[in-house]
mmCIF file of C-alpha atoms in Angstrom:
data_model
loop_
_atom_site.group_PDB
_atom_site.id
_atom_site.type_symbol
_atom_site.label_atom_id
_atom_site.label_comp_id
_atom_site.label_asym_id
_atom_site.label_seq_id
_atom_site.Cartn_x
_atom_site.Cartn_y
_atom_site.Cartn_z
ATOM 1 C CA UNK W 1 -0.004 -0.087 0.166
ATOM 2 C CA UNK W 2 1.820 3.014 -1.480
ATOM 3 C CA UNK W 3 1.564 6.528 0.047
ATOM 4 C CA UNK W 4 2.971 9.115 2.568
ATOM 5 C CA UNK W 5 2.907 8.740 6.056
ATOM 6 C CA UNK W 6 3.237 11.397 8.885
ATOM 7 C CA UNK W 7 3.345 10.836 12.575
ATOM 8 C CA UNK W 8 2.022 11.688 14.683
ATOM 9 C CA UNK W 9 -1.147 13.063 13.870
ATOM 10 C CA UNK W 10 -1.339 15.550 16.898
ATOM 11 C CA UNK W 11 1.817 16.616 18.627
ATOM 12 C CA UNK W 12 1.685 18.948 21.895
ATOM 13 C CA UNK W 13 4.985 20.447 23.196
ATOM 14 C CA UNK W 14 5.989 22.990 25.621
ATOM 15 C CA UNK W 15 7.291 26.582 24.790
ATOM 16 C CA UNK W 16 11.117 26.185 24.532
ATOM 17 C CA UNK W 17 11.170 22.543 23.323
ATOM 18 C CA UNK W 18 12.568 21.409 19.974
ATOM 19 C CA UNK W 19 10.124 18.613 18.373
ATOM 20 C CA UNK W 20 10.657 16.493 15.187
ATOM 21 C CA UNK W 21 7.749 15.383 12.933
ATOM 22 C CA UNK W 22 8.208 12.347 10.575
ATOM 23 C CA UNK W 23 7.555 11.973 7.113
ATOM 24 C CA UNK W 24 7.891 8.617 5.143
ATOM 25 C CA UNK W 25 7.330 7.790 1.698
ATOM 26 C CA UNK W 26 7.304 4.351 -0.340
ATOM 27 C CA UNK W 27 6.578 5.773 -3.580
ATOM 28 C CA UNK W 28 10.383 6.134 -4.666
ATOM 29 C CA UNK W 29 9.707 9.843 -5.300
ATOM 30 C CA UNK W 30 12.927 11.816 -5.575
ATOM 31 C CA UNK W 31 11.614 15.078 -4.166
ATOM 32 C CA UNK W 32 9.854 15.698 -0.750
ATOM 33 C CA UNK W 33 8.606 19.005 0.675
ATOM 34 C CA UNK W 34 7.367 20.442 3.707
ATOM 35 C CA UNK W 35 4.437 22.823 4.142
ATOM 36 C CA UNK W 36 2.766 24.643 6.900
ATOM 37 C CA UNK W 37 -0.783 25.574 6.675
ATOM 38 C CA UNK W 38 -2.683 27.936 8.866
ATOM 39 C CA UNK W 39 -6.038 29.475 8.672
ATOM 40 C CA UNK W 40 -6.667 31.851 5.425
ATOM 41 C CA UNK W 41 -3.088 31.484 4.704
ATOM 42 C CA UNK W 42 -3.159 28.469 2.466
ATOM 43 C CA UNK W 43 0.133 26.301 2.281
ATOM 44 C CA UNK W 44 3.364 28.007 2.791
ATOM 45 C CA UNK W 45 6.674 25.974 1.771
ATOM 46 C CA UNK W 46 9.278 25.351 4.954
ATOM 47 C CA UNK W 47 11.786 23.339 3.065
ATOM 48 C CA UNK W 48 12.164 21.076 -0.053
ATOM 49 C CA UNK W 49 14.658 18.380 -0.974
ATOM 50 C CA UNK W 50 15.183 17.206 -4.699
ATOM 51 C CA UNK W 51 17.631 14.565 -3.723
ATOM 52 C CA UNK W 52 19.019 12.554 -0.747
ATOM 53 C CA UNK W 53 21.729 14.784 1.175
ATOM 54 C CA UNK W 54 20.309 18.000 -0.238
ATOM 55 C CA UNK W 55 17.963 20.308 0.726
ATOM 56 C CA UNK W 56 16.569 23.980 0.138
ATOM 57 C CA UNK W 57 14.980 26.915 1.918
ATOM 58 C CA UNK W 58 11.318 27.697 1.010
ATOM 59 C CA UNK W 59 9.630 30.937 1.810
ATOM 60 C CA UNK W 60 9.780 30.344 5.640
ATOM 61 C CA UNK W 61 12.683 28.294 6.679
ATOM 62 C CA UNK W 62 13.419 30.415 9.882
ATOM 63 C CA UNK W 63 13.167 28.270 13.098
ATOM 64 C CA UNK W 64 12.862 25.191 11.280
ATOM 65 C CA UNK W 65 15.597 22.375 10.330
ATOM 66 C CA UNK W 66 15.273 19.176 8.001
ATOM 67 C CA UNK W 67 17.680 16.050 7.223
ATOM 68 C CA UNK W 68 17.578 13.783 3.895
ATOM 69 C CA UNK W 69 19.817 10.760 4.896
ATOM 70 C CA UNK W 70 17.500 8.447 3.059
ATOM 71 C CA UNK W 71 15.216 8.633 0.051
ATOM 72 C CA UNK W 72 11.746 7.586 1.915
ATOM 73 C CA UNK W 73 12.590 9.999 4.684
ATOM 74 C CA UNK W 74 12.386 13.495 5.307
ATOM 75 C CA UNK W 75 12.108 14.532 8.839
ATOM 76 C CA UNK W 76 11.249 18.203 9.813
ATOM 77 C CA UNK W 77 12.613 19.774 13.305
ATOM 78 C CA UNK W 78 10.934 22.722 14.770
ATOM 79 C CA UNK W 79 13.038 24.451 17.139
ATOM 80 C CA UNK W 80 12.422 26.740 20.023
ATOM 81 C CA UNK W 81 13.679 29.530 17.570
ATOM 82 C CA UNK W 82 10.007 29.478 15.750
ATOM 83 C CA UNK W 83 8.102 32.273 17.004
ATOM 84 C CA UNK W 84 4.657 30.791 16.294
ATOM 85 C CA UNK W 85 5.169 27.201 15.674
ATOM 86 C CA UNK W 86 1.262 26.348 16.342
ATOM 87 C CA UNK W 87 0.022 25.185 12.978
ATOM 88 C CA UNK W 88 -0.916 21.955 10.743
ATOM 89 C CA UNK W 89 2.214 20.921 9.171
ATOM 90 C CA UNK W 90 2.097 18.694 5.674
ATOM 91 C CA UNK W 91 4.512 16.668 3.960
ATOM 92 C CA UNK W 92 4.562 15.981 0.417
ATOM 93 C CA UNK W 93 6.390 14.301 -2.482
ATOM 94 C CA UNK W 94 6.703 14.148 -6.044
ATOM 95 C CA UNK W 95 8.418 12.226 -8.702
ATOM 96 C CA UNK W 96 10.977 14.871 -9.729
ATOM 97 C CA UNK W 97 11.517 18.162 -8.783
ATOM 98 C CA UNK W 98 12.856 19.385 -12.154
ATOM 99 C CA UNK W 99 9.397 18.967 -14.102
ATOM 100 C CA UNK W 100 5.552 19.715 -12.982
ATOM 101 C CA UNK W 101 4.683 16.546 -11.386
ATOM 102 C CA UNK W 102 1.724 16.046 -8.921
ATOM 103 C CA UNK W 103 2.841 16.380 -5.359
ATOM 104 C CA UNK W 104 1.232 13.748 -3.142
ATOM 105 C CA UNK W 105 0.385 14.909 0.289
ATOM 106 C CA UNK W 106 0.326 12.913 3.713
ATOM 107 C CA UNK W 107 -2.341 13.260 6.368
ATOM 108 C CA UNK W 108 -0.632 15.847 8.229
ATOM 109 C CA UNK W 109 0.432 16.735 11.740
ATOM 110 C CA UNK W 110 -1.159 19.270 13.990
ATOM 111 C CA UNK W 111 1.178 20.561 16.288
ATOM 112 C CA UNK W 112 0.270 22.627 19.439
ATOM 113 C CA UNK W 113 2.248 24.438 21.509
ATOM 114 C CA UNK W 114 1.536 24.901 25.206
ATOM 115 C CA UNK N 1 8.554 35.918 -6.206
ATOM 116 C CA UNK N 2 5.080 34.450 -7.335
ATOM 117 C CA UNK N 3 1.804 35.699 -5.342
ATOM 118 C CA UNK N 4 -1.219 34.043 -5.954
ATOM 119 C CA UNK N 5 -4.863 35.481 -4.957
ATOM 120 C CA UNK N 6 -7.769 33.114 -4.632
ATOM 121 C CA UNK N 7 -11.572 34.380 -4.327
ATOM 122 C CA UNK N 8 -13.552 33.936 -2.817
ATOM 123 C CA UNK N 9 -12.776 32.588 0.431
ATOM 124 C CA UNK N 10 -15.936 31.140 1.216
ATOM 125 C CA UNK N 11 -18.560 29.583 -1.348
ATOM 126 C CA UNK N 12 -22.118 28.180 -0.393
ATOM 127 C CA UNK N 13 -24.126 26.723 -3.299
ATOM 128 C CA UNK N 14 -27.223 24.456 -3.468
ATOM 129 C CA UNK N 15 -27.019 20.935 -4.444
ATOM 130 C CA UNK N 16 -27.084 20.613 -8.578
ATOM 131 C CA UNK N 17 -25.701 24.564 -8.982
ATOM 132 C CA UNK N 18 -22.454 25.362 -10.391
ATOM 133 C CA UNK N 19 -19.626 26.558 -8.447
ATOM 134 C CA UNK N 20 -16.755 28.528 -9.895
ATOM 135 C CA UNK N 21 -13.189 29.621 -8.020
ATOM 136 C CA UNK N 22 -10.960 32.105 -9.441
ATOM 137 C CA UNK N 23 -7.106 32.766 -8.874
ATOM 138 C CA UNK N 24 -4.795 35.270 -10.211
ATOM 139 C CA UNK N 25 -0.991 35.050 -10.247
ATOM 140 C CA UNK N 26 1.731 37.510 -10.595
ATOM 141 C CA UNK N 27 4.806 35.962 -12.165
ATOM 142 C CA UNK N 28 4.382 35.450 -16.152
ATOM 143 C CA UNK N 29 6.581 32.750 -16.298
ATOM 144 C CA UNK N 30 4.524 30.731 -14.457
ATOM 145 C CA UNK N 31 3.350 27.546 -16.545
ATOM 146 C CA UNK N 32 1.563 25.151 -14.334
ATOM 147 C CA UNK N 33 -1.438 25.440 -12.245
ATOM 148 C CA UNK N 34 -2.737 22.704 -10.204
ATOM 149 C CA UNK N 35 -5.825 22.590 -8.154
ATOM 150 C CA UNK N 36 -6.088 20.897 -4.794
ATOM 151 C CA UNK N 37 -9.066 19.432 -2.781
ATOM 152 C CA UNK N 38 -8.355 19.059 0.927
ATOM 153 C CA UNK N 39 -11.060 17.352 3.053
ATOM 154 C CA UNK N 40 -11.202 17.889 6.417
ATOM 155 C CA UNK N 41 -8.243 16.466 8.805
ATOM 156 C CA UNK N 42 -6.665 15.301 5.552
ATOM 157 C CA UNK N 43 -3.850 16.447 3.288
ATOM 158 C CA UNK N 44 -4.652 18.019 -0.162
ATOM 159 C CA UNK N 45 -5.431 16.017 -3.190
ATOM 160 C CA UNK N 46 -4.621 16.818 -6.777
ATOM 161 C CA UNK N 47 -8.299 17.249 -8.609
ATOM 162 C CA UNK N 48 -7.227 18.927 -11.806
ATOM 163 C CA UNK N 49 -4.259 20.394 -13.472
ATOM 164 C CA UNK N 50 -3.390 22.818 -16.613
ATOM 165 C CA UNK N 51 -0.342 23.773 -18.161
ATOM 166 C CA UNK N 52 0.391 27.136 -19.938
ATOM 167 C CA UNK N 53 0.137 25.941 -23.434
ATOM 168 C CA UNK N 54 -3.501 24.825 -22.824
ATOM 169 C CA UNK N 55 -6.448 27.068 -22.318
ATOM 170 C CA UNK N 56 -9.111 24.716 -20.829
ATOM 171 C CA UNK N 57 -9.231 21.210 -19.354
ATOM 172 C CA UNK N 58 -12.053 19.116 -18.436
ATOM 173 C CA UNK N 59 -12.695 15.996 -16.303
ATOM 174 C CA UNK N 60 -16.209 14.954 -15.823
ATOM 175 C CA UNK N 61 -17.601 17.661 -13.715
ATOM 176 C CA UNK N 62 -14.730 19.726 -13.116
ATOM 177 C CA UNK N 63 -12.770 22.141 -15.512
ATOM 178 C CA UNK N 64 -10.024 24.450 -15.502
ATOM 179 C CA UNK N 65 -9.540 27.621 -17.765
ATOM 180 C CA UNK N 66 -6.464 29.582 -18.271
ATOM 181 C CA UNK N 67 -6.033 33.198 -19.425
ATOM 182 C CA UNK N 68 -2.269 33.852 -19.630
ATOM 183 C CA UNK N 69 -2.862 37.548 -21.009
ATOM 184 C CA UNK N 70 -4.800 38.327 -17.649
ATOM 185 C CA UNK N 71 -2.879 35.928 -15.516
ATOM 186 C CA UNK N 72 -5.782 34.453 -14.216
ATOM 187 C CA UNK N 73 -7.246 30.624 -14.051
ATOM 188 C CA UNK N 74 -10.521 29.331 -12.531
ATOM 189 C CA UNK N 75 -12.055 26.031 -11.404
ATOM 190 C CA UNK N 76 -15.529 25.120 -12.503
ATOM 191 C CA UNK N 77 -17.460 22.487 -10.679
ATOM 192 C CA UNK N 78 -20.747 21.664 -12.513
ATOM 193 C CA UNK N 79 -23.583 19.590 -10.819
ATOM 194 C CA UNK N 80 -22.359 20.166 -7.600
ATOM 195 C CA UNK N 81 -23.103 17.190 -4.742
ATOM 196 C CA UNK N 82 -22.551 17.203 -1.106
ATOM 197 C CA UNK N 83 -19.548 15.655 -1.282
ATOM 198 C CA UNK N 84 -17.628 18.376 -3.185
ATOM 199 C CA UNK N 85 -17.920 20.206 -0.066
ATOM 200 C CA UNK N 86 -14.243 20.787 1.273
ATOM 201 C CA UNK N 87 -11.469 23.407 0.982
ATOM 202 C CA UNK N 88 -10.071 24.094 -2.466
ATOM 203 C CA UNK N 89 -6.595 25.480 -3.111
ATOM 204 C CA UNK N 90 -4.970 26.859 -6.440
ATOM 205 C CA UNK N 91 -1.491 26.902 -6.989
ATOM 206 C CA UNK N 92 1.160 28.130 -9.462
ATOM 207 C CA UNK N 93 4.454 26.913 -10.442
ATOM 208 C CA UNK N 94 7.254 27.599 -13.230
ATOM 209 C CA UNK N 95 10.200 25.833 -14.643
ATOM 210 C CA UNK N 96 13.454 27.028 -14.697
ATOM 211 C CA UNK N 97 16.551 27.662 -11.900
ATOM 212 C CA UNK N 98 15.769 26.621 -8.255
ATOM 213 C CA UNK N 99 11.989 27.094 -8.827
ATOM 214 C CA UNK N 100 11.570 23.632 -10.117
ATOM 215 C CA UNK N 101 8.663 21.865 -8.701
ATOM 216 C CA UNK N 102 7.976 24.627 -6.230
ATOM 217 C CA UNK N 103 4.283 25.495 -5.859
ATOM 218 C CA UNK N 104 2.790 28.846 -4.405
ATOM 219 C CA UNK N 105 -0.506 28.303 -3.206
ATOM 220 C CA UNK N 106 -3.640 30.811 -2.914
ATOM 221 C CA UNK N 107 -5.649 31.425 0.474
ATOM 222 C CA UNK N 108 -8.152 28.263 -0.250
ATOM 223 C CA UNK N 109 -11.715 28.460 -0.602
ATOM 224 C CA UNK N 110 -14.311 26.667 1.754
ATOM 225 C CA UNK N 111 -17.161 25.300 -0.820
ATOM 226 C CA UNK N 112 -20.169 24.179 1.082
ATOM 227 C CA UNK N 113 -22.860 22.414 -1.074
ATOM 228 C CA UNK N 114 -26.199 22.246 0.735
ATOM 229 C CA UNK N 115 -28.384 19.290 -0.192
#
C-alpha cells in the first residue's frame, strides 16, 4: 500500500522545546517537501529536497531544520527559535522536482505549543 | 516571487448548482497551475491541473480555464454534490532555476454544497 505517512497526527509541546515531525514515503519519489498550513493563508513552503543529502530553504524556513539521509524519509524539526509554531504541517513528495509533477500529500501533523 | 490570490474565501451553493473559484497570479513565467481539494483533517489531493500551452481542460464535472494574458485561472464544478464540500486550493509553478517543483498556493476557498 503505497503512500506518504506522517506521525504523529497530533503533537503537543511545551514552549522552548524542539520537536521532530516524521515523514516517510514508499512511492520511490525523488523530491520531498514540507508545508505549513494556517487558517486563511493557504500552504507555505518551509523546506524542500530534490535528492538525498540535499535540501533547500522555502519561503518560511526560519526556526525549522530538516535532513534527507534516506530517499524515503524527510523529517522536520521545529526548533525553539520558531516564534509561532502552532500549525498544521503537511509533507509532500513528487517524482522529480525538475518537472511539473503531481505532489502527493500526507495526512498532516497538527502541532500545538502549550 | 510569485503571488497567488484566490477568491472567494467561502462559497455556498445548492446541490446541482455550479461553483466557480478564481485565482490570479503575478509571475508571467508561471506555466503550471494545479488545483487541490482538501477534506477535513486530511492532506490536499490533486483534482485537476493545466499547463500554459492549454486554455481549458475538463474532467467529468470539473474544468479549469486559463487566461495567460490576464494571468488568471478558474476552477468550474458543475452539478455540485454534497461530497464536493471541502477546501479548494489553487497553485502556480514555473520551470527553471531553483524553482523547479515549487508551488505557490492561494489562500483557499471553503466550498459548502447544501443538499
